[in-house]
mmCIF file of C-alpha atoms in Angstrom:
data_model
loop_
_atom_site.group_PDB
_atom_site.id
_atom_site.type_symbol
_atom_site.label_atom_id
_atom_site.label_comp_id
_atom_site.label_asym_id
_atom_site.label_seq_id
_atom_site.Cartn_x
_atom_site.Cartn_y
_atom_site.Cartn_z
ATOM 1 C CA UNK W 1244 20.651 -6.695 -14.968
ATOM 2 C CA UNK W 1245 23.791 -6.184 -13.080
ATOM 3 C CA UNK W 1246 24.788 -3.104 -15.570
ATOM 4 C CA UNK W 1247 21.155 -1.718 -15.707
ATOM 5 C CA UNK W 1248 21.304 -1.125 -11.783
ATOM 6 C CA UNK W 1249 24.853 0.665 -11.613
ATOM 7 C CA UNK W 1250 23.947 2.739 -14.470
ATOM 8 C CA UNK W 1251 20.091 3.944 -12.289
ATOM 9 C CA UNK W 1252 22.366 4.058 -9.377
ATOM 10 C CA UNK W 1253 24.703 6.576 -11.422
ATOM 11 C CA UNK W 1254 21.896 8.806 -12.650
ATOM 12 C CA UNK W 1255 19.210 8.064 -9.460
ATOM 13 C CA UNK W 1256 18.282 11.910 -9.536
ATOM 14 C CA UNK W 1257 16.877 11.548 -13.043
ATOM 15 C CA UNK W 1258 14.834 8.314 -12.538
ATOM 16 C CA UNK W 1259 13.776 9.589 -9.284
ATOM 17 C CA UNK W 1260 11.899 12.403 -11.460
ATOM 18 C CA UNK W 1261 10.525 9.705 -14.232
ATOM 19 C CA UNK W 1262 9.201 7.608 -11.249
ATOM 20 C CA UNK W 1263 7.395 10.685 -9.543
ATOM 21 C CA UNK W 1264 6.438 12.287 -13.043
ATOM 22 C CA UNK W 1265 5.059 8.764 -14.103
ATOM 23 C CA UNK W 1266 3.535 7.682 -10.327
ATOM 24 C CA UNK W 1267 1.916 11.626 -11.222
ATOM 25 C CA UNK W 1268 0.768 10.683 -14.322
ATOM 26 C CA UNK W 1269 -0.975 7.142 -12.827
ATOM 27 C CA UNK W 1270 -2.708 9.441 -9.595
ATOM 28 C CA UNK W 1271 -3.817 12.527 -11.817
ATOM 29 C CA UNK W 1272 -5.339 9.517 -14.621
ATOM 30 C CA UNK W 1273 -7.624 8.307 -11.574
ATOM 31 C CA UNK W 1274 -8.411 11.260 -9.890
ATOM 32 C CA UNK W 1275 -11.854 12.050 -9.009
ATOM 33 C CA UNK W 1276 -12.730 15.096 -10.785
ATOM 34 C CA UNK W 1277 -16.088 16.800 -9.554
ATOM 35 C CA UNK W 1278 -16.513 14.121 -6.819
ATOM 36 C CA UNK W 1279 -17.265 15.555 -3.388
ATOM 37 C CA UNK W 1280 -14.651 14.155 -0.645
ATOM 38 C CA UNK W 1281 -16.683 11.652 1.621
ATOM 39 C CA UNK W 1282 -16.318 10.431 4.854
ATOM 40 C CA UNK W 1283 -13.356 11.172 6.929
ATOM 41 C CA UNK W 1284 -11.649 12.877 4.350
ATOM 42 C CA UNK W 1285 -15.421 14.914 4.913
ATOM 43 C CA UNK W 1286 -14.636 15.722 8.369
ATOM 44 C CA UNK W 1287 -10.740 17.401 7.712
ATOM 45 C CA UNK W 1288 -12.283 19.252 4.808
ATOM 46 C CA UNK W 1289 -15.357 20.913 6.810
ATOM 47 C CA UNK W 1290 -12.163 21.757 10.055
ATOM 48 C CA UNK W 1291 -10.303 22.971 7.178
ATOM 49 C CA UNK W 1292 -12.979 25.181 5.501
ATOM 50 C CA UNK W 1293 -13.829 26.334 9.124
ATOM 51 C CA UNK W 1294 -10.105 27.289 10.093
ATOM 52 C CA UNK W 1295 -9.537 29.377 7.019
ATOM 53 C CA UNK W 1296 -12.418 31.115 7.604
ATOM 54 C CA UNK W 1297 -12.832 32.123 11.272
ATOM 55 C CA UNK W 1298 -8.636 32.584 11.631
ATOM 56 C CA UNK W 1299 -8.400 30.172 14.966
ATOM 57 C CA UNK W 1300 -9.205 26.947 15.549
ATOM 58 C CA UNK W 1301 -12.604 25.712 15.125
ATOM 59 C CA UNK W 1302 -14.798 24.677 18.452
ATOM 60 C CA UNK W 1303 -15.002 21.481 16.485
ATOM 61 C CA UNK W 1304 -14.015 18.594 18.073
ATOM 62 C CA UNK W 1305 -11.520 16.686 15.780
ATOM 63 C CA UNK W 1306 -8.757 14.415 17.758
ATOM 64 C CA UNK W 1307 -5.885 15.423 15.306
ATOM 65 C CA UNK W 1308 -6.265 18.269 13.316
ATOM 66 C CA UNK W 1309 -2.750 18.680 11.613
ATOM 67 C CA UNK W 1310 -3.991 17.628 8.104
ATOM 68 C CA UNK W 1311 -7.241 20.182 8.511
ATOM 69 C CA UNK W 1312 -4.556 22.858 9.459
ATOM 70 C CA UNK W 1313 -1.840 22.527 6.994
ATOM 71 C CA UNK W 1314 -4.936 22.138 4.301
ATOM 72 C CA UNK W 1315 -6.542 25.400 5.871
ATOM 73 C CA UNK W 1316 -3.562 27.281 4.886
ATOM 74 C CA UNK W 1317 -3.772 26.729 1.610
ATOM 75 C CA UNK W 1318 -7.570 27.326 1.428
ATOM 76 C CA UNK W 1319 -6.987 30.830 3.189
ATOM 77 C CA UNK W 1320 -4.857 31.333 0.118
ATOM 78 C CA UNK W 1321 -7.171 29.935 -2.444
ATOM 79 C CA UNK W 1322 -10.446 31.519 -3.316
ATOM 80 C CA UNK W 1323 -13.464 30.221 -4.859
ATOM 81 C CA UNK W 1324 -17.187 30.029 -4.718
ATOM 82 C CA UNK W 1325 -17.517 26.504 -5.396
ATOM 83 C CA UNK W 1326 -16.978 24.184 -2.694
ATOM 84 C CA UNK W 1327 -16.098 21.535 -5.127
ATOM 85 C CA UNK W 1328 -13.008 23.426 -6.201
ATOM 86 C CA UNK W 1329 -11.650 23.349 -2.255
ATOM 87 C CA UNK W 1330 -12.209 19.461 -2.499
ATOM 88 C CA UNK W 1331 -10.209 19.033 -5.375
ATOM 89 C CA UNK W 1332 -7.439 20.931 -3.579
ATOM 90 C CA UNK W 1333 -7.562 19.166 -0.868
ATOM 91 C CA UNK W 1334 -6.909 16.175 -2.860
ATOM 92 C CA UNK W 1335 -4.447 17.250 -4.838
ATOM 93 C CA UNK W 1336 -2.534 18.483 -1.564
ATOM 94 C CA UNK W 1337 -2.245 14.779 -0.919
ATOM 95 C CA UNK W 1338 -1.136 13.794 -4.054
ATOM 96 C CA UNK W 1339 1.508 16.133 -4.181
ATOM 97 C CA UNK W 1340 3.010 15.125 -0.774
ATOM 98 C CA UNK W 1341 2.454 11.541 -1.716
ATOM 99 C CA UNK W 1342 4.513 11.813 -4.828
ATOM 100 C CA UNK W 1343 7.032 14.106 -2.755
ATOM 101 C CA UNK W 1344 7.506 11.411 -0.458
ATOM 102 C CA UNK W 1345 9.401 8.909 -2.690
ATOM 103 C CA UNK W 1346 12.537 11.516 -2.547
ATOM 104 C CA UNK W 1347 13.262 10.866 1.256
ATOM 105 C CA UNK W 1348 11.831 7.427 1.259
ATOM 106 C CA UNK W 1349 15.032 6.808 -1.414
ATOM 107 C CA UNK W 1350 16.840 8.477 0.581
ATOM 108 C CA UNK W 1351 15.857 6.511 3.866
ATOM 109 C CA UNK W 1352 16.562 3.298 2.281
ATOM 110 C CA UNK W 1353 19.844 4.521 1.337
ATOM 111 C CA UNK W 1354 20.571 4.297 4.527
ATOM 112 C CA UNK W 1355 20.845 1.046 4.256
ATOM 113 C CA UNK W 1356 21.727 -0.137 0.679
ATOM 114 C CA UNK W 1357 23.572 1.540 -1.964
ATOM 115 C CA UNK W 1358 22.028 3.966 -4.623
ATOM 116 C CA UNK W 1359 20.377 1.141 -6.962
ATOM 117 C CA UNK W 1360 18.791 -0.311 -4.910
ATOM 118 C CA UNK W 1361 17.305 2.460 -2.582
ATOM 119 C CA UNK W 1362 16.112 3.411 -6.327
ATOM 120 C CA UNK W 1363 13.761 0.383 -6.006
ATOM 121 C CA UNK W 1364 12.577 0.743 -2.524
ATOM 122 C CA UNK W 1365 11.359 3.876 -4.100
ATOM 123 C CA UNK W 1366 9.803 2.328 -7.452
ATOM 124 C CA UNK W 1367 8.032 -0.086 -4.994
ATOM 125 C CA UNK W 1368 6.426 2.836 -2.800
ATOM 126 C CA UNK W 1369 5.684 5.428 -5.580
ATOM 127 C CA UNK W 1370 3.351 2.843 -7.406
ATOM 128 C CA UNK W 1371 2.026 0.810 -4.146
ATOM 129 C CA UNK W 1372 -1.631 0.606 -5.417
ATOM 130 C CA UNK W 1373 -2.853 1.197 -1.825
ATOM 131 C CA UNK W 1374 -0.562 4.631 -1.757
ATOM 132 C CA UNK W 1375 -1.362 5.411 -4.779
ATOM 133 C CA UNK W 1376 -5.742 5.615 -4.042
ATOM 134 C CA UNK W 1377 -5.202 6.401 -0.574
ATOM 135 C CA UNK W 1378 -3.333 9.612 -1.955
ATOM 136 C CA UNK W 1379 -7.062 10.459 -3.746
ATOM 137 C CA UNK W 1380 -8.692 10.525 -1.010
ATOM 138 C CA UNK W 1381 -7.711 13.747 0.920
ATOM 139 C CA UNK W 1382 -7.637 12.077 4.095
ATOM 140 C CA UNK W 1383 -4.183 11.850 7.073
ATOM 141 C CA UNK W 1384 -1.914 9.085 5.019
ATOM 142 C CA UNK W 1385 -0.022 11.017 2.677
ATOM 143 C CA UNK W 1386 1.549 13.684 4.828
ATOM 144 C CA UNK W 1387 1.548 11.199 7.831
ATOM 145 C CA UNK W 1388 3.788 8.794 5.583
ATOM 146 C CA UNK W 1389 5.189 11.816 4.348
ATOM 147 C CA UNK W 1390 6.609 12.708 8.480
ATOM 148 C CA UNK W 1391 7.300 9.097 9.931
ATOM 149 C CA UNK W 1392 9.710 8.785 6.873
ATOM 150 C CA UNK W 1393 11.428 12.367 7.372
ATOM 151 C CA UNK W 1394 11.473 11.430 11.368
ATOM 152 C CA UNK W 1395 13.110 8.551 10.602
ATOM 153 C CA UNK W 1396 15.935 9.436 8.280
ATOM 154 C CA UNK W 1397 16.738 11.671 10.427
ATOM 155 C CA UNK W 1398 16.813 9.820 13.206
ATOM 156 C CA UNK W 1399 19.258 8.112 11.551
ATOM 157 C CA UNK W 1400 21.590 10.919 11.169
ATOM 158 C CA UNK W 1401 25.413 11.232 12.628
ATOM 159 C CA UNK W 1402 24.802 14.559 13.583
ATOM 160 C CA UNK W 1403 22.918 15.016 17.053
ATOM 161 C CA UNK W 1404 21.439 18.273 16.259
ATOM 162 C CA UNK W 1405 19.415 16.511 13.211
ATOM 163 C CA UNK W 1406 18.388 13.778 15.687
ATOM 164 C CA UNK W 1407 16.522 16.328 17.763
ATOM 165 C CA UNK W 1408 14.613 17.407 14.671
ATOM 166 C CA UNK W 1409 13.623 13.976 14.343
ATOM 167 C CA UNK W 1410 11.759 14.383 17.442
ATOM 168 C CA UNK W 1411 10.062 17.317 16.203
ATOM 169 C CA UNK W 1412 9.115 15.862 12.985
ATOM 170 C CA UNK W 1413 7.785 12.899 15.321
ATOM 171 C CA UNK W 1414 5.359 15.594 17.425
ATOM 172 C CA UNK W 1415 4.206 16.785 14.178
ATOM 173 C CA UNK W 1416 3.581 13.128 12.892
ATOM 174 C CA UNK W 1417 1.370 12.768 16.146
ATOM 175 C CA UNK W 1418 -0.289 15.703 15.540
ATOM 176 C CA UNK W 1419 -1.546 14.417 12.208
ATOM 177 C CA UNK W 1420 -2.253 10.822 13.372
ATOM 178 C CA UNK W 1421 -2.157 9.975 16.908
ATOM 179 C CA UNK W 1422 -0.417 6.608 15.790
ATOM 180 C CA UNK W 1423 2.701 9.262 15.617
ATOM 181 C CA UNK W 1424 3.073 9.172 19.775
ATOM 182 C CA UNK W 1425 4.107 5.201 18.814
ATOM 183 C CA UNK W 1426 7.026 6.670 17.055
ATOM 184 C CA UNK W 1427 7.822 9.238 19.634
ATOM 185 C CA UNK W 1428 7.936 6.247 22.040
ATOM 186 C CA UNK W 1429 10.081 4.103 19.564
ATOM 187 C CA UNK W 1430 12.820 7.094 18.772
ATOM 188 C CA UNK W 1431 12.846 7.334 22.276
ATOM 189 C CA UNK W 1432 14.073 3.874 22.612
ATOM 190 C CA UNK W 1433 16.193 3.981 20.266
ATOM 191 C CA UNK W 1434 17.907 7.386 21.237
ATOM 192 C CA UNK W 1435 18.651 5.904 25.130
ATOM 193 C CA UNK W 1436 20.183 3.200 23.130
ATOM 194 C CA UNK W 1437 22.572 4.568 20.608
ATOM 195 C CA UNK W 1438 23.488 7.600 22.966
ATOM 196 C CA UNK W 1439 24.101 5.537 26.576
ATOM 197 C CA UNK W 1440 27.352 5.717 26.247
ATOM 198 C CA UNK W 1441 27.038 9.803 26.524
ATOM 199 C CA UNK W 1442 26.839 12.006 29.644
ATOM 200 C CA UNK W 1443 23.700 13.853 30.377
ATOM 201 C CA UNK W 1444 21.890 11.447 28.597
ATOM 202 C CA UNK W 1445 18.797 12.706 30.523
ATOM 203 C CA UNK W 1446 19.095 16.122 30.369
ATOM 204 C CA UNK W 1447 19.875 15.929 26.253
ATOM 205 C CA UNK W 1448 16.566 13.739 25.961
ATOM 206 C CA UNK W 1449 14.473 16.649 27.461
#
């Protein structure tokens, strides 16, 4: 077992690919063909459809629209006449970013452990069954998974000028999900406690 995990740890960048080809395989197997998005997933697709098409934000009320935006985009670009055809790229916007999301959640455990085993912190996320059919759905969780990990690695970084990106990443994360403003408050924490050793602490926090 021992020799198996050196040898993924030597070639991680070609089992991360069979992991997100085969977690790709499992999601596109499932997926709901011709099945109209419902619920919430219902209300980011109508902001969405309404964004692309007027140019500006909608007079909608939606508490976080960053999903309906970043989907709009791609709608503006796309063009069909059946509505069902947006729905299935709205879902398979969220599958993509799921499956994207294993590359820096490998390399966020790596942080921590060496190569082999940050390979199986990402084996264990890419086939999560609760990932995986929340990533069908077209709804927040995807891209919102998809920022607290970024915000976090980078966080995490030596460098200060990546650390303030983490903060950015963070505002974006909110933006999405207003749960993101809890890890704006917890990087904030955490950045008065690795840097209070530095002058200006104040001024390089604002």
């Amino acid at each position: 077992s021992i020799r198996k995990l050196n040898y993924w740890g030597k070639n991680t960048y070609v089992f991360l690919i069979i992991i997100g080809l085969a977690t790709l395989s499992i999601r596109l197997y499932f997926f709901p063909y011709g099945v109209p998005i419902t619920e919430d997933g219902l209300l980011y697709f109508r902001y969405a459809s309404d964004a692309s098409i007027l140019g500006h934000f909608p007079s909608t009320s939606l508490a976080n629209n960053g999903w309906s935006l970043f989907v709009s985009v791609f709608f503006s670009i796309f063009h069909s006449n059946n509505f069902l055809d947006y729905m299935t790229l709205q879902r398979l916007l969220s599958v993509s970013i799921s499956v994207l999301t294993i590359i820096p959640v490998y390399l966020l455990v790596r942080r921590f452990f060496e190569p082999k085993y940050a390979l199986i912190g990402a084996f264990l996320f890419a086939f999560e069954p609760r990932i995986i059919q929340n990533s069908l759905l077209g709804i927040t969780e995807p891209l919102y998974i998809l920022l607290v990990t970024l915000s976090l690695f980078f966080f995490l970084s030596k460098r200060t000028s990546v650390i303030y990106l983490s903060f950015s990443v963070a505002a974006l994360c909110a933006q999405v999900r207003y749960e993101g403003m809890v890890l704006f408050f917890i990087i904030s924490v955490m950045f008065f406690v690795r840097q209070r050793k530095e002058k200006k602490i104040i001024i390089k926090y604002a």
